[in-house]
DNA sequence: TAGGCCATCTGGTCCT
DNA sequence: AGGACCAGATGGCCTA
């Protein structure tokens, strides 16, 4: 499937009328659209085309003819477009992996082929970017906690059996005795299993009511945050987490995410 | 119709 | 100098 550009939208095969991708956009004169008109760009807030760009490289900018400037702009736009498309490809790949874990009902087995079940949305709706990222993050945290739990159980088993041999462990695995390895859907979608696992492995961590259970500091601090997957990305649905990141669709976490130094 | 999500354009900044 | 990355702005599409 072509996941580039418009495929992420609802009309995969049709380029957007105004924000047309790639070749089409490049062939259209910029003055065809108000946003491309030099006047509107200069008047738009934050636009410092005539000010700072001249400040930085007066000669190169000034010496460019309008056609050359247009060509340069096209090149830059094309690069940016390609960059974002690559990012979307990677996001799609991640989404593809995470979709089975995003299904809201534990009874419905995850189906990798079924496309994008947005939590709380009708089937066929794909995961949003933010939902995909939050989902992936929590899955990673959960894997870490599962590993912890497995190690703990291994320790218990080996301590109880003593020097008898490696027998019990494979039997336990074959019997499906591991609480968290019964399928991705159960792994992620059953709050009970999450809670019991959390309670058994690290009670201290699970007891600490972090402000954000979804975007906690890390696997060490809060490895077993009881995440309600069906609420991720759903506006106002994150009942377990009061943080602004999980509640708001737009990311705004002033304290935890430092601005990239400029 | 409002709000969410998204793609694209754009200028600024940093890096090579 | 050119490319990569980032964030703001803008407008289109879709759903509740």
Short mmCIF file of C-alpha atoms (C1' of nucleotides) in Angstrom, two decimals:
data_model
loop_
_atom_site.label_atom_id
_atom_site.label_comp_id
_atom_site.label_asym_id
_atom_site.label_seq_id
_atom_site.Cartn_x
_atom_site.Cartn_y
_atom_site.Cartn_z
CA UNK A 1 0.00 0.00 0.00
CA UNK A 2 1.25 3.40 -0.81
CA UNK A 3 1.46 5.22 2.45
CA UNK A 4 2.88 8.36 1.08
CA UNK A 5 1.29 11.74 1.25
CA UNK A 6 -2.44 11.63 0.77
CA UNK A 7 -2.85 8.04 1.78
CA UNK A 8 -2.96 9.10 5.35
CA UNK A 9 -6.02 11.09 4.70
CA UNK A 10 -9.44 9.86 3.89
CA UNK A 11 -8.96 10.28 0.18
CA UNK A 12 -5.83 8.30 -0.50
CA UNK A 13 -5.82 8.54 -4.22
CA UNK A 14 -6.75 12.16 -4.60
CA UNK A 15 -4.38 14.96 -3.92
CA UNK A 16 -5.65 17.80 -1.90
CA UNK A 17 -6.97 20.66 -3.93
CA UNK A 18 -4.73 23.24 -2.39
CA UNK A 19 -1.99 21.40 -0.59
CA UNK A 20 -1.25 19.25 -3.54
CA UNK A 21 1.74 17.04 -3.07
CA UNK A 22 4.88 16.89 -5.05
CA UNK A 23 4.83 17.39 -8.74
CA UNK A 24 1.48 19.03 -9.03
CA UNK A 25 2.20 21.62 -6.43
CA UNK A 26 5.53 22.37 -7.90
CA UNK A 27 4.09 23.04 -11.28
CA UNK A 28 1.54 25.48 -10.05
CA UNK A 29 2.54 29.08 -9.74
CA UNK A 30 2.63 30.08 -6.14
CA UNK A 31 0.61 33.16 -6.86
CA UNK A 32 -2.36 30.96 -7.62
CA UNK A 33 -3.04 30.66 -3.96
CA UNK A 34 -3.31 33.48 -1.44
CA UNK A 35 -0.91 31.71 0.86
CA UNK A 36 1.72 31.76 -1.79
CA UNK A 37 1.37 35.40 -2.57
CA UNK A 38 4.34 37.39 -1.35
CA UNK A 39 2.06 39.95 0.19
CA UNK A 40 0.19 37.52 2.35
CA UNK A 41 3.38 35.83 3.41
CA UNK A 42 4.89 39.08 4.49
CA UNK A 43 1.80 40.10 6.32
CA UNK A 44 1.36 36.83 8.11
CA UNK A 45 2.41 36.92 11.74
CA UNK A 46 5.83 35.51 12.31
CA UNK A 47 6.87 35.94 8.77
CA UNK A 48 10.19 37.65 8.66
CA UNK A 49 11.10 36.98 5.12
CA UNK A 50 12.11 40.49 4.29
CA UNK A 51 13.73 41.08 7.60
CA UNK A 52 15.73 38.28 9.07
CA UNK A 53 16.54 36.35 5.98
CA UNK A 54 18.21 39.43 4.64
CA UNK A 55 19.92 39.75 7.94
CA UNK A 56 21.39 36.29 7.68
CA UNK A 57 22.51 36.08 4.11
CA UNK A 58 21.83 39.37 2.43
CA UNK A 59 23.78 38.67 -0.68
CA UNK A 60 22.53 35.27 -1.63
CA UNK A 61 18.91 36.17 -1.02
CA UNK A 62 19.05 39.50 -2.68
CA UNK A 63 20.91 38.30 -5.68
CA UNK A 64 18.38 35.66 -6.49
CA UNK A 65 15.96 36.49 -9.17
CA UNK A 66 12.28 35.86 -8.47
CA UNK A 67 12.45 32.76 -10.59
CA UNK A 68 15.46 31.51 -8.69
CA UNK A 69 13.80 32.24 -5.40
CA UNK A 70 10.78 30.35 -6.57
CA UNK A 71 12.94 27.46 -7.63
CA UNK A 72 14.73 27.46 -4.31
CA UNK A 73 11.42 27.52 -2.50
CA UNK A 74 10.21 24.59 -4.54
CA UNK A 75 13.30 22.66 -3.67
CA UNK A 76 12.95 23.37 0.03
CA UNK A 77 9.29 22.55 -0.03
CA UNK A 78 9.96 19.33 -1.82
CA UNK A 79 12.54 18.31 0.71
CA UNK A 80 10.25 19.10 3.57
CA UNK A 81 7.44 17.21 1.93
CA UNK A 82 9.64 14.20 1.43
CA UNK A 83 10.85 14.41 4.99
CA UNK A 84 7.33 14.44 6.32
CA UNK A 85 6.35 11.61 4.02
CA UNK A 86 9.24 9.53 5.30
CA UNK A 87 8.11 10.31 8.78
CA UNK A 88 4.64 9.17 7.86
CA UNK A 89 5.97 5.96 6.41
CA UNK A 90 7.68 5.25 9.68
CA UNK A 91 4.53 6.20 11.52
CA UNK A 92 2.53 3.84 9.36
CA UNK A 93 4.94 1.05 10.09
CA UNK A 94 4.58 1.69 13.78
CA UNK A 95 0.84 1.98 13.42
CA UNK A 96 0.69 -1.31 11.63
CA UNK A 97 2.38 -2.95 14.56
CA UNK A 98 0.29 -1.20 17.15
CA UNK A 99 -3.12 -1.59 15.59
CA UNK A 100 -3.75 -5.05 17.07
CA UNK A 101 -3.06 -3.64 20.49
CA UNK A 102 -5.41 -0.77 20.10
CA UNK A 103 -8.57 -2.80 19.78
CA UNK A 104 -10.84 -1.91 22.62
CA UNK A 105 -12.30 -5.28 23.43
CA UNK A 106 -10.28 -8.12 24.89
CA UNK A 107 -12.71 -10.61 23.48
CA UNK A 108 -12.00 -9.60 19.96
CA UNK A 109 -8.71 -11.08 18.91
CA UNK A 110 -6.24 -8.81 17.29
CA UNK A 111 -6.19 -8.99 13.57
CA UNK A 112 -3.15 -7.52 11.94
CA UNK A 113 -4.84 -7.27 8.61
CA UNK A 114 -7.75 -5.24 9.82
CA UNK A 115 -6.96 -1.63 9.30
CA UNK A 116 -6.61 0.77 12.12
CA UNK A 117 -9.09 0.48 14.88
CA UNK A 118 -9.14 3.80 16.48
CA UNK A 119 -10.01 3.48 20.14
CA UNK A 120 -13.57 4.44 20.56
CA UNK A 121 -14.00 4.92 16.88
CA UNK A 122 -15.80 2.84 14.33
CA UNK A 123 -13.82 -0.03 12.85
CA UNK A 124 -11.73 0.94 9.91
CA UNK A 125 -10.69 4.17 11.49
CA UNK A 126 -6.97 4.28 11.71
CA UNK A 127 -4.98 5.28 14.73
CA UNK A 128 -4.05 8.88 14.95
CA UNK A 129 -0.42 9.77 15.22
CA UNK A 130 -0.60 10.72 18.83
CA UNK A 131 -2.54 7.60 19.68
CA UNK A 132 0.02 5.49 17.89
CA UNK A 133 2.86 7.06 19.78
CA UNK A 134 1.18 6.81 23.16
CA UNK A 135 0.19 3.25 22.46
CA UNK A 136 3.70 2.31 21.43
CA UNK A 137 5.20 3.92 24.45
CA UNK A 138 2.94 2.08 26.81
CA UNK A 139 3.50 -1.16 25.03
CA UNK A 140 7.22 -0.75 25.51
CA UNK A 141 6.69 -0.04 29.17
CA UNK A 142 4.49 -3.08 29.44
CA UNK A 143 7.07 -5.27 27.78
CA UNK A 144 9.59 -4.08 30.29
CA UNK A 145 7.34 -4.90 33.16
CA UNK A 146 6.57 -8.29 31.66
CA UNK A 147 10.25 -8.98 31.50
CA UNK A 148 10.56 -8.02 35.13
CA UNK A 149 7.74 -10.31 36.04
CA UNK A 150 9.22 -13.19 34.11
CA UNK A 151 12.51 -12.73 35.83
CA UNK A 152 10.81 -12.67 39.18
CA UNK A 153 8.90 -15.85 38.45
CA UNK A 154 12.00 -17.48 37.12
CA UNK A 155 13.71 -16.60 40.34
CA UNK A 156 10.90 -18.05 42.38
CA UNK A 157 10.80 -21.22 40.36
CA UNK A 158 14.50 -21.80 40.44
CA UNK A 159 14.62 -21.04 44.13
CA UNK A 160 11.80 -23.46 44.90
CA UNK A 161 13.08 -26.25 42.79
CA UNK A 162 16.63 -25.87 43.86
CA UNK A 163 19.13 -27.82 41.85
CA UNK A 164 16.65 -30.22 40.35
CA UNK A 165 17.13 -28.98 36.83
CA UNK A 166 15.61 -26.89 34.13
CA UNK A 167 12.42 -28.85 33.98
CA UNK A 168 9.78 -26.62 35.52
CA UNK A 169 10.41 -23.59 33.43
CA UNK A 170 9.71 -25.07 30.02
CA UNK A 171 6.66 -26.82 31.42
CA UNK A 172 5.36 -23.54 32.73
CA UNK A 173 5.91 -21.91 29.40
CA UNK A 174 4.23 -24.69 27.51
CA UNK A 175 1.25 -24.58 29.81
CA UNK A 176 0.80 -20.93 29.09
CA UNK A 177 1.43 -20.14 32.68
CA UNK A 178 2.90 -16.76 32.05
CA UNK A 179 0.35 -14.20 32.89
CA UNK A 180 1.28 -11.81 30.17
CA UNK A 181 2.00 -14.02 27.23
CA UNK A 182 -1.39 -15.03 26.11
CA UNK A 183 -1.69 -12.79 23.13
CA UNK A 184 -1.36 -9.12 22.48
CA UNK A 185 -4.99 -8.40 23.00
CA UNK A 186 -5.08 -9.86 26.45
CA UNK A 187 -1.73 -8.44 27.23
CA UNK A 188 -2.84 -4.93 26.66
CA UNK A 189 -6.54 -4.85 26.89
CA UNK A 190 -7.29 -6.58 30.09
CA UNK A 191 -7.09 -4.10 32.92
CA UNK A 192 -7.36 -6.89 35.43
CA UNK A 193 -4.32 -8.67 34.18
CA UNK A 194 -2.47 -5.44 34.17
CA UNK A 195 -3.42 -4.67 37.69
CA UNK A 196 -2.72 -8.10 39.06
CA UNK A 197 0.60 -8.18 37.37
CA UNK A 198 1.40 -4.78 38.63
CA UNK A 199 0.46 -5.71 42.14
CA UNK A 200 2.47 -8.88 42.13
CA UNK A 201 5.64 -7.53 40.70
CA UNK A 202 6.20 -4.07 41.92
CA UNK A 203 3.68 -2.94 44.40
CA UNK A 204 5.60 0.17 45.21
CA UNK A 205 5.62 1.35 41.67
CA UNK A 206 2.00 0.59 41.10
CA UNK A 207 1.05 2.29 44.30
CA UNK A 208 2.71 5.48 43.32
CA UNK A 209 -0.02 7.46 41.67
CA UNK A 210 1.95 9.32 39.12
CA UNK A 211 0.30 12.29 37.59
CA UNK A 212 0.52 10.72 34.21
CA UNK A 213 0.04 7.02 33.94
CA UNK A 214 0.47 7.07 30.24
CA UNK A 215 3.46 9.30 29.97
CA UNK A 216 5.21 8.43 33.15
CA UNK A 217 8.89 9.22 33.65
CA UNK A 218 9.99 5.80 32.50
CA UNK A 219 9.90 2.08 32.94
CA UNK A 220 11.92 2.23 36.09
CA UNK A 221 9.75 4.69 37.86
CA UNK A 222 6.37 3.42 36.76
CA UNK A 223 6.66 0.21 34.81
CA UNK A 224 3.12 -0.93 35.17
CA UNK A 225 0.85 1.95 34.69
CA UNK A 226 -2.69 0.65 34.30
CA UNK A 227 -3.49 2.10 30.98
CA UNK A 228 -6.95 2.04 29.59
CA UNK A 229 -6.26 1.57 25.96
CA UNK A 230 -9.70 2.28 24.75
CA UNK A 231 -9.42 5.78 26.05
CA UNK A 232 -6.22 6.70 24.37
CA UNK A 233 -6.72 9.42 21.91
CA UNK A 234 -10.33 9.73 22.76
CA UNK A 235 -11.07 13.28 23.79
CA UNK A 236 -12.03 13.40 27.41
CA UNK A 237 -11.96 9.66 27.69
CA UNK A 238 -8.76 9.21 29.63
CA UNK A 239 -10.39 8.64 32.94
CA UNK A 240 -7.34 7.05 34.46
CA UNK A 241 -4.95 9.77 33.65
CA UNK A 242 -5.59 13.37 34.45
CA UNK A 243 -2.57 14.72 32.68
CA UNK A 244 -3.01 17.15 29.90
CA UNK A 245 -1.20 15.00 27.39
CA UNK A 246 -3.60 12.16 27.70
CA UNK A 247 -6.61 14.39 27.81
CA UNK A 248 -5.79 16.80 25.13
CA UNK A 249 -5.36 15.69 21.60
CA UNK A 250 -2.76 18.35 21.15
CA UNK A 251 0.46 17.68 22.92
CA UNK A 252 1.19 20.19 25.60
CA UNK A 253 3.30 18.94 28.41
CA UNK A 254 5.18 21.91 29.67
CA UNK A 255 7.03 20.20 32.45
CA UNK A 256 8.16 16.89 31.06
CA UNK A 257 9.21 17.68 27.54
CA UNK A 258 11.94 20.24 27.30
CA UNK A 259 12.02 22.33 24.22
CA UNK A 260 14.61 21.36 21.75
CA UNK A 261 17.47 23.80 22.22
CA UNK A 262 17.69 26.21 19.39
"C1'" DT B 1 -21.18 23.40 12.67
"C1'" DA B 2 -17.32 22.73 15.80
"C1'" DG B 3 -13.50 20.15 16.71
"C1'" DG B 4 -9.97 16.75 15.53
"C1'" DC B 5 -6.59 15.31 12.43
"C1'" DC B 6 -3.77 15.98 8.78
"C1'" DA B 7 -0.65 17.77 4.78
"C1'" DT B 8 1.69 21.45 3.22
"C1'" DC B 9 4.16 25.83 3.17
"C1'" DT B 10 7.30 28.70 5.38
"C1'" DG B 11 11.06 30.92 8.04
"C1'" DG B 12 14.31 30.07 11.60
"C1'" DT B 13 18.04 27.42 13.62
"C1'" DC B 14 21.57 24.06 13.84
"C1'" DC B 15 24.78 20.91 11.77
"C1'" DT B 16 28.01 19.13 8.31
"C1'" DA C 1 26.11 26.74 1.38
"C1'" DG C 2 23.02 23.23 1.66
"C1'" DG C 3 20.37 20.01 4.17
"C1'" DA C 4 17.79 18.46 8.27
"C1'" DC C 5 14.84 19.60 11.76
"C1'" DC C 6 11.43 22.30 14.03
"C1'" DA C 7 7.30 25.00 14.99
"C1'" DG C 8 3.70 28.17 13.49
"C1'" DA C 9 0.19 29.08 10.17
"C1'" DT C 10 -3.24 27.68 7.05
"C1'" DG C 11 -6.81 25.23 4.96
"C1'" DG C 12 -9.10 20.73 3.66
"C1'" DC C 13 -11.49 16.55 5.07
"C1'" DC C 14 -14.12 13.95 8.26
"C1'" DT C 15 -16.98 12.85 12.24
"C1'" DA C 16 -19.99 13.68 16.19
#
